[in-house]
Amino acid sequence: MPTKIDEKRDGLVRNYAINIRKNIIMIIKSGKTGSAAELAQLLDSVSQNELVKSILILACDENGYTPETINSILKNVSIPVFGGIFPQIILEKENLGRGCIVAGLSNKAHIQVISGLSDEAIDYENILEEKMLGINAKTMFVLVDGLSTRISALIDSLFNVLGLECNYIGGGAGSLSFKQKPCLFTNEGLIQDSAILAAVETECGVGVGHGWTEVAGPFKVTESERNVIKTLDWRPAFQVYKEVVENHSRRKFTSHNFFDIAKSYPFGINKLGTEKIVRDPLMVRDDDSLVCVGEVPQEFYVHILTGDSNSLINAARGAMELGKKSFNGTVDNKTILFIDCISRVLFLEENFACELEAVHNQQMPLIGALTLGEIANNGKDYLEFYNKTSVVGVLGD
Amino acid sequence: MIPLITEHIQLLFNEIAMSIGNSLDLRKMLKESLSTYLRKLNCSAGGVFMLKTDALGNYHYEPVITTPRSFPSSKIYQVISKHFPNHDGAGSRPLDFQKNLPLHGSVEGHTYFHILELPEFGYIILIKNNDDLDSFIIKSLKPLNIKLARACLSCLQKARIEEINTRLNDILMSSEDMVWETDADGKFIYVSDSSKELLGYDPHEMIGKQLLDFMTKLEAERIEKIISGKRLNKEPYKDMENWLVTRDGRQICMLTNGVPVFNEGKVLGYRGVNKDITLWKNAEKQLILAKEEAESASRLKSEFLANISHEIRTPMNAIIGFGDLLAEESLNEQQKKFLTFIRTSATNLLAIINNILDLPSLESGKVVINSTDTSVSQLLDDVETLMQPKSNDKGLDFRVIQQGQLPDSIQTDKLKLQQCLINLIGNAIKFTNAGYVYLIVSFDQENQPPLLRFEVKDTGVGIPEDKLELIFQPFIQVDSSTTRVYGGTGLGLTIAKQLAEKLGGYIEVKSVLGQGTSFTLSLPVGNIKESEKDILSSVRQSNA
């Protein structure tokens, strides 16, 4: 049985030391103030432990971290550090809008930064081949600036260069304000418009599910540019979308409520033998094109999806089961890394607690982030960048 | 029951189909297509492999694109590559291998592979790590695979065309000739960059104009007549010389070659090459002038020689004739002695003059060979009769020796052959002070053609080895002292050699200084009388 030690002093609300066979293998510390001092204290505390070889930071956007306040703290960390600033983070059964989690990994992470994640001119395959040469890992944490425009290109490049030799887990960092700013932690400081690849020898089981189902379609994507759908069936995308969604939801789009309605009606891209890949429409442009999180290739077909609390929560539960099932070995006492889309919080509202309940396990400490897009693979499926999806990683650390 | 392809699967197929052939760059095209195959069919890896055959007919499959890149070194690939024809031990030929596609199997129970044919191109491998592809999906993929194969072949074709274009362009760029193409009206639709160098006009300045536009009016009228005739008859322009005027007003001569461009029998235009031959033409003009001058000089020389031939021979004949008459008169011993000197000197001088007059005719090729049926024994008798007195004068042993069977008669110019032999024997007598001069005649039937050999062998002064090559050159003797001692013009051997060659033969020389010399005239004997062939044959047999 794990030993749990709760402490409440100096703003530190929970400290976990998971003792398995007398070996402490993961140290998780968290704080709720969201101050830079708190982060410094947590990093100092975790990095002091000689068993900790690298650090994962999950922090909230509301903390207001800036390079000016944070970079000197990060540069003081003597072991590899990586992480992201997300709209919210998850600690056990609670989603936090402020605060941070500092997790100490017992394996050294080989960290590479890919910058220019919106730069059309960059060939990520060549960069990856150069940077990841000779790095073998069981798990690859992939954290990206969720507001960069070439995330899908990076994911495709990862698949083309590294294949599925390791499991992938991660997601998009950033702010729900959709204003791009430094949101990724590195030993050099906070960075933006980049991706962090952290390769570790930690075992990992990964499960993915979303629970969204078809309402209408298929619609041919007759014109698109990366994450912008311009036309569907040769008509302006929003006109098609509007007809379906207004009819189904019995609500009318106004100039201010697009996302409020659209968060319940994502697009789904077809794939053989698995759930559709979800694309979350974020906003409508003046030309009636729709901006999504993640690429929607031209000539593909999309359906308009919707869901309900039950289907989404069941999908999260299913992801948890898949994660446990794909873990190589016993899952007891292993840490759950829950990467869940922030739009599920917005959609489920108060029922989101049920989603957390569905993936929570008393025997397994849970940390996570509510992200702008999710990245996951358990070595079986084509590597994808997901939206509105629950990703459960069972970490053997 | 045949499973129905659901709308869901049909959409996947449509999406894959739309990803095929969107680029004519093979790798770029396949990157999009393979990515869509793998994504839509939810595969964990895959690749496209191309059949390659070298000039010797050896074949192998080469990965064009794989996902991940390291796929060919993966464990799963090592297992499935055992099915490939170029793998050790597999041994089937590509066509047999492709007939057996699709191939399907699994590794470690949870990784499934499919090798699907891309007709005339190669194959595609799909790896599934979750669940296997249904067989009806595999069958339904066939049209897509055919489409992908055709797209690949189009890319290869384009690459080949680009390679050829690059090669042609490199050739055009490095050529000084002007390559051009015209439409049916003779207006340029393409002109290579060398027009700038040759004519001073950029290609774009020439497009839309005719070749005639770059000529003087007179030249244009001349050329138009030629090319309109060619066009009418759909004939190529062959070595058509024409003069063009350059931007700076110079006239340059072009050699134009061109072929009609046909489409369904109709001439769409011409394409060809213009070569600047101005330098050649100028050189040709100079050569013609030089030739005319040389011919004129030659004519003058011939006239001169003809004149002096007559002018010199007439008094010489008078001197010799009257000398002969005078010899019949009663003269005292001193007078007889003086007369002998006069007659000998006159005869020698006439021989020298004859040689000098004969040589130019031989060199200019004006000597005509009149082959007639010539009796070999008669020829030898005549030579012996002519040369015996000279030899006797020097107290030499002169003999004509026949070795083996000789043909009775041969087809040759008797007078020329006789002159050749007399020159050789005369030379031998001249340079032999004691001993012998033999003319040894033999017939080599084994050679093809058979050779009649005349060896003139003496015991004379001999020739140094380093001078052997010089002795046939006109006016050359072994050294100047030779001339002083033996006299002569140094033309005898030159004329003998020229005559031998005119007769189709050749002369070889061997010599040992101080011991003697041997000149051998070898004369091919082409026409032997039919009646003699039997005799010669029997001689050959008896010799054997």
mmCIF file of C-alpha atoms in Angstrom, chain A residues 233-390:
data_model
loop_
_atom_site.group_PDB
_atom_site.id
_atom_site.type_symbol
_atom_site.label_atom_id
_atom_site.label_comp_id
_atom_site.label_asym_id
_atom_site.label_seq_id
_atom_site.Cartn_x
_atom_site.Cartn_y
_atom_site.Cartn_z
ATOM 1 C CA ASP A 233 -19.253 20.705 -49.847
ATOM 2 C CA TRP A 234 -18.122 23.782 -51.816
ATOM 3 C CA ARG A 235 -20.064 26.119 -49.500
ATOM 4 C CA PRO A 236 -18.673 28.445 -46.819
ATOM 5 C CA ALA A 237 -17.945 26.192 -43.860
ATOM 6 C CA PHE A 238 -19.834 28.189 -41.270
ATOM 7 C CA GLN A 239 -23.029 28.213 -43.361
ATOM 8 C CA VAL A 240 -23.052 24.421 -43.485
ATOM 9 C CA TYR A 241 -22.095 24.129 -39.845
ATOM 10 C CA LYS A 242 -24.667 26.688 -38.764
ATOM 11 C CA GLU A 243 -27.540 24.929 -40.509
ATOM 12 C CA VAL A 244 -26.797 21.625 -38.828
ATOM 13 C CA VAL A 245 -25.969 22.949 -35.377
ATOM 14 C CA GLU A 246 -28.814 25.451 -35.105
ATOM 15 C CA ASN A 247 -31.249 22.793 -36.208
ATOM 16 C CA HIS A 248 -29.927 20.255 -33.731
ATOM 17 C CA SER A 249 -29.336 22.532 -30.761
ATOM 18 C CA ARG A 250 -32.421 24.695 -31.292
ATOM 19 C CA ARG A 251 -30.162 27.669 -30.572
ATOM 20 C CA LYS A 252 -29.165 30.545 -32.847
ATOM 21 C CA PHE A 253 -25.606 31.714 -33.411
ATOM 22 C CA THR A 254 -25.074 35.365 -32.615
ATOM 23 C CA SER A 255 -21.958 37.466 -32.893
ATOM 24 C CA HIS A 256 -20.974 36.566 -29.332
ATOM 25 C CA ASN A 257 -21.999 33.001 -28.656
ATOM 26 C CA PHE A 258 -20.126 30.951 -31.256
ATOM 27 C CA PHE A 259 -17.916 28.987 -28.900
ATOM 28 C CA ASP A 260 -20.659 28.610 -26.340
ATOM 29 C CA ILE A 261 -22.627 26.583 -28.869
ATOM 30 C CA ALA A 262 -19.729 25.171 -30.905
ATOM 31 C CA LYS A 263 -18.080 23.564 -27.875
ATOM 32 C CA SER A 264 -20.861 20.943 -28.070
ATOM 33 C CA TYR A 265 -20.516 20.373 -31.817
ATOM 34 C CA PRO A 266 -17.017 19.446 -32.885
ATOM 35 C CA PHE A 267 -16.022 17.950 -36.213
ATOM 36 C CA GLY A 268 -14.987 14.318 -36.555
ATOM 37 C CA ILE A 269 -12.525 12.922 -39.095
ATOM 38 C CA ASN A 270 -12.967 9.331 -40.273
ATOM 39 C CA LYS A 271 -10.513 6.560 -39.471
ATOM 40 C CA LEU A 272 -10.779 2.801 -39.823
ATOM 41 C CA GLY A 273 -11.660 0.775 -36.735
ATOM 42 C CA THR A 274 -11.456 3.510 -34.152
ATOM 43 C CA GLU A 275 -13.217 6.614 -32.888
ATOM 44 C CA LYS A 276 -13.237 9.627 -35.144
ATOM 45 C CA ILE A 277 -10.489 12.181 -34.691
ATOM 46 C CA VAL A 278 -12.140 15.254 -33.213
ATOM 47 C CA ARG A 279 -11.475 18.783 -34.365
ATOM 48 C CA ASP A 280 -12.698 21.555 -32.124
ATOM 49 C CA PRO A 281 -14.024 24.680 -33.890
ATOM 50 C CA LEU A 282 -12.804 27.698 -31.927
ATOM 51 C CA MET A 283 -14.041 30.657 -33.880
ATOM 52 C CA VAL A 284 -15.694 31.805 -37.068
ATOM 53 C CA ARG A 285 -13.976 34.282 -39.337
ATOM 54 C CA ASP A 286 -15.543 37.050 -41.374
ATOM 55 C CA ASP A 287 -15.345 34.928 -44.513
ATOM 56 C CA ASP A 288 -17.385 32.209 -42.774
ATOM 57 C CA SER A 289 -14.385 29.939 -42.429
ATOM 58 C CA LEU A 290 -13.979 28.012 -39.202
ATOM 59 C CA VAL A 291 -10.771 27.988 -37.159
ATOM 60 C CA CYS A 292 -10.163 24.650 -35.432
ATOM 61 C CA VAL A 293 -7.652 23.295 -32.973
ATOM 62 C CA GLY A 294 -5.585 21.016 -35.175
ATOM 63 C CA GLU A 295 -5.286 20.480 -38.901
ATOM 64 C CA VAL A 296 -8.218 19.478 -41.100
ATOM 65 C CA PRO A 297 -6.778 18.266 -44.423
ATOM 66 C CA GLN A 298 -8.455 19.281 -47.665
ATOM 67 C CA GLU A 299 -10.304 16.449 -49.477
ATOM 68 C CA PHE A 300 -11.010 14.688 -46.180
ATOM 69 C CA TYR A 301 -14.572 14.133 -45.021
ATOM 70 C CA VAL A 302 -15.856 15.392 -41.691
ATOM 71 C CA HIS A 303 -18.965 14.722 -39.665
ATOM 72 C CA ILE A 304 -20.471 17.107 -37.162
ATOM 73 C CA LEU A 305 -20.490 15.436 -33.761
ATOM 74 C CA THR A 306 -22.107 15.993 -30.455
ATOM 75 C CA GLY A 307 -22.145 14.238 -27.145
ATOM 76 C CA ASP A 308 -23.684 14.160 -23.734
ATOM 77 C CA SER A 309 -22.289 13.918 -20.263
ATOM 78 C CA ASN A 310 -22.722 10.186 -20.123
ATOM 79 C CA SER A 311 -21.041 9.438 -23.431
ATOM 80 C CA LEU A 312 -18.094 11.682 -22.604
ATOM 81 C CA ILE A 313 -17.648 10.405 -19.074
ATOM 82 C CA ASN A 314 -17.938 6.811 -20.246
ATOM 83 C CA ALA A 315 -15.287 7.522 -22.882
ATOM 84 C CA ALA A 316 -12.962 8.901 -20.197
ATOM 85 C CA ARG A 317 -13.587 5.815 -18.133
ATOM 86 C CA GLY A 318 -12.854 3.695 -21.200
ATOM 87 C CA ALA A 319 -9.612 5.565 -21.760
ATOM 88 C CA MET A 320 -8.629 4.775 -18.190
ATOM 89 C CA GLU A 321 -9.309 1.089 -18.759
ATOM 90 C CA LEU A 322 -7.364 1.110 -22.020
ATOM 91 C CA GLY A 323 -4.463 2.848 -20.301
ATOM 92 C CA LYS A 324 -4.338 0.276 -17.542
ATOM 93 C CA LYS A 325 -4.720 -2.564 -20.037
ATOM 94 C CA SER A 326 -1.878 -1.366 -22.203
ATOM 95 C CA PHE A 327 0.476 -0.915 -19.244
ATOM 96 C CA ASN A 328 3.127 -3.570 -19.206
ATOM 97 C CA GLY A 329 2.879 -4.953 -15.621
ATOM 98 C CA THR A 330 0.840 -4.283 -12.521
ATOM 99 C CA VAL A 331 -0.759 -0.866 -12.322
ATOM 100 C CA ASP A 332 -1.186 -0.644 -8.588
ATOM 101 C CA ASN A 333 0.442 2.449 -7.134
ATOM 102 C CA LYS A 334 1.410 3.711 -10.547
ATOM 103 C CA THR A 335 0.784 7.393 -11.253
ATOM 104 C CA ILE A 336 -1.992 8.441 -13.576
ATOM 105 C CA LEU A 337 -1.204 11.324 -15.913
ATOM 106 C CA PHE A 338 -4.589 12.562 -17.145
ATOM 107 C CA ILE A 339 -4.439 14.790 -20.202
ATOM 108 C CA ASP A 340 -7.959 16.017 -20.846
ATOM 109 C CA CYS A 341 -9.225 18.650 -23.206
ATOM 110 C CA ILE A 342 -10.232 21.932 -21.568
ATOM 111 C CA SER A 343 -13.269 22.029 -23.821
ATOM 112 C CA ARG A 344 -14.613 18.952 -22.012
ATOM 113 C CA VAL A 345 -14.612 21.022 -18.815
ATOM 114 C CA LEU A 346 -16.475 23.740 -20.654
ATOM 115 C CA PHE A 347 -18.934 21.226 -22.085
ATOM 116 C CA LEU A 348 -19.459 19.091 -18.990
ATOM 117 C CA GLU A 349 -19.431 22.038 -16.576
ATOM 118 C CA GLU A 350 -20.339 20.747 -13.138
ATOM 119 C CA ASN A 351 -20.403 17.179 -14.489
ATOM 120 C CA PHE A 352 -16.690 17.370 -15.139
ATOM 121 C CA ALA A 353 -16.231 16.214 -11.546
ATOM 122 C CA CYS A 354 -17.844 12.959 -12.661
ATOM 123 C CA GLU A 355 -15.239 12.618 -15.434
ATOM 124 C CA LEU A 356 -12.476 13.032 -12.879
ATOM 125 C CA GLU A 357 -14.241 10.558 -10.652
ATOM 126 C CA ALA A 358 -14.391 8.121 -13.564
ATOM 127 C CA VAL A 359 -10.643 8.063 -14.064
ATOM 128 C CA HIS A 360 -9.663 8.394 -10.429
ATOM 129 C CA ASN A 361 -8.402 5.382 -8.540
ATOM 130 C CA GLN A 362 -7.623 5.368 -4.863
ATOM 131 C CA GLN A 363 -4.623 3.167 -5.490
ATOM 132 C CA MET A 364 -3.118 5.464 -8.059
ATOM 133 C CA PRO A 365 -2.147 9.097 -7.527
ATOM 134 C CA LEU A 366 -3.493 11.302 -10.315
ATOM 135 C CA ILE A 367 -2.030 14.434 -11.829
ATOM 136 C CA GLY A 368 -2.934 16.040 -15.119
ATOM 137 C CA ALA A 369 -3.632 19.020 -17.280
ATOM 138 C CA LEU A 370 -6.621 20.409 -19.131
ATOM 139 C CA THR A 371 -5.154 21.132 -22.491
ATOM 140 C CA LEU A 372 -5.569 22.747 -25.907
ATOM 141 C CA GLY A 373 -5.350 19.508 -27.855
ATOM 142 C CA GLU A 374 -4.031 16.125 -26.821
ATOM 143 C CA ILE A 375 -1.259 13.872 -28.032
ATOM 144 C CA ALA A 376 -1.255 10.159 -27.320
ATOM 145 C CA ASN A 377 -0.260 6.801 -28.687
ATOM 146 C CA ASN A 378 0.152 3.362 -27.241
ATOM 147 C CA GLY A 379 2.160 1.913 -30.122
ATOM 148 C CA LYS A 380 -0.851 0.562 -31.940
ATOM 149 C CA ASP A 381 -2.606 3.384 -33.758
ATOM 150 C CA TYR A 382 -1.494 6.034 -36.205
ATOM 151 C CA LEU A 383 -0.073 8.906 -34.152
ATOM 152 C CA GLU A 384 -2.609 11.754 -33.989
ATOM 153 C CA PHE A 385 -3.157 15.175 -32.517
ATOM 154 C CA TYR A 386 -6.524 14.970 -30.763
ATOM 155 C CA ASN A 387 -9.113 17.529 -29.657
ATOM 156 C CA LYS A 388 -11.848 17.210 -27.041
ATOM 157 C CA THR A 389 -10.374 13.902 -26.007
ATOM 158 C CA SER A 390 -9.407 12.199 -22.772
#
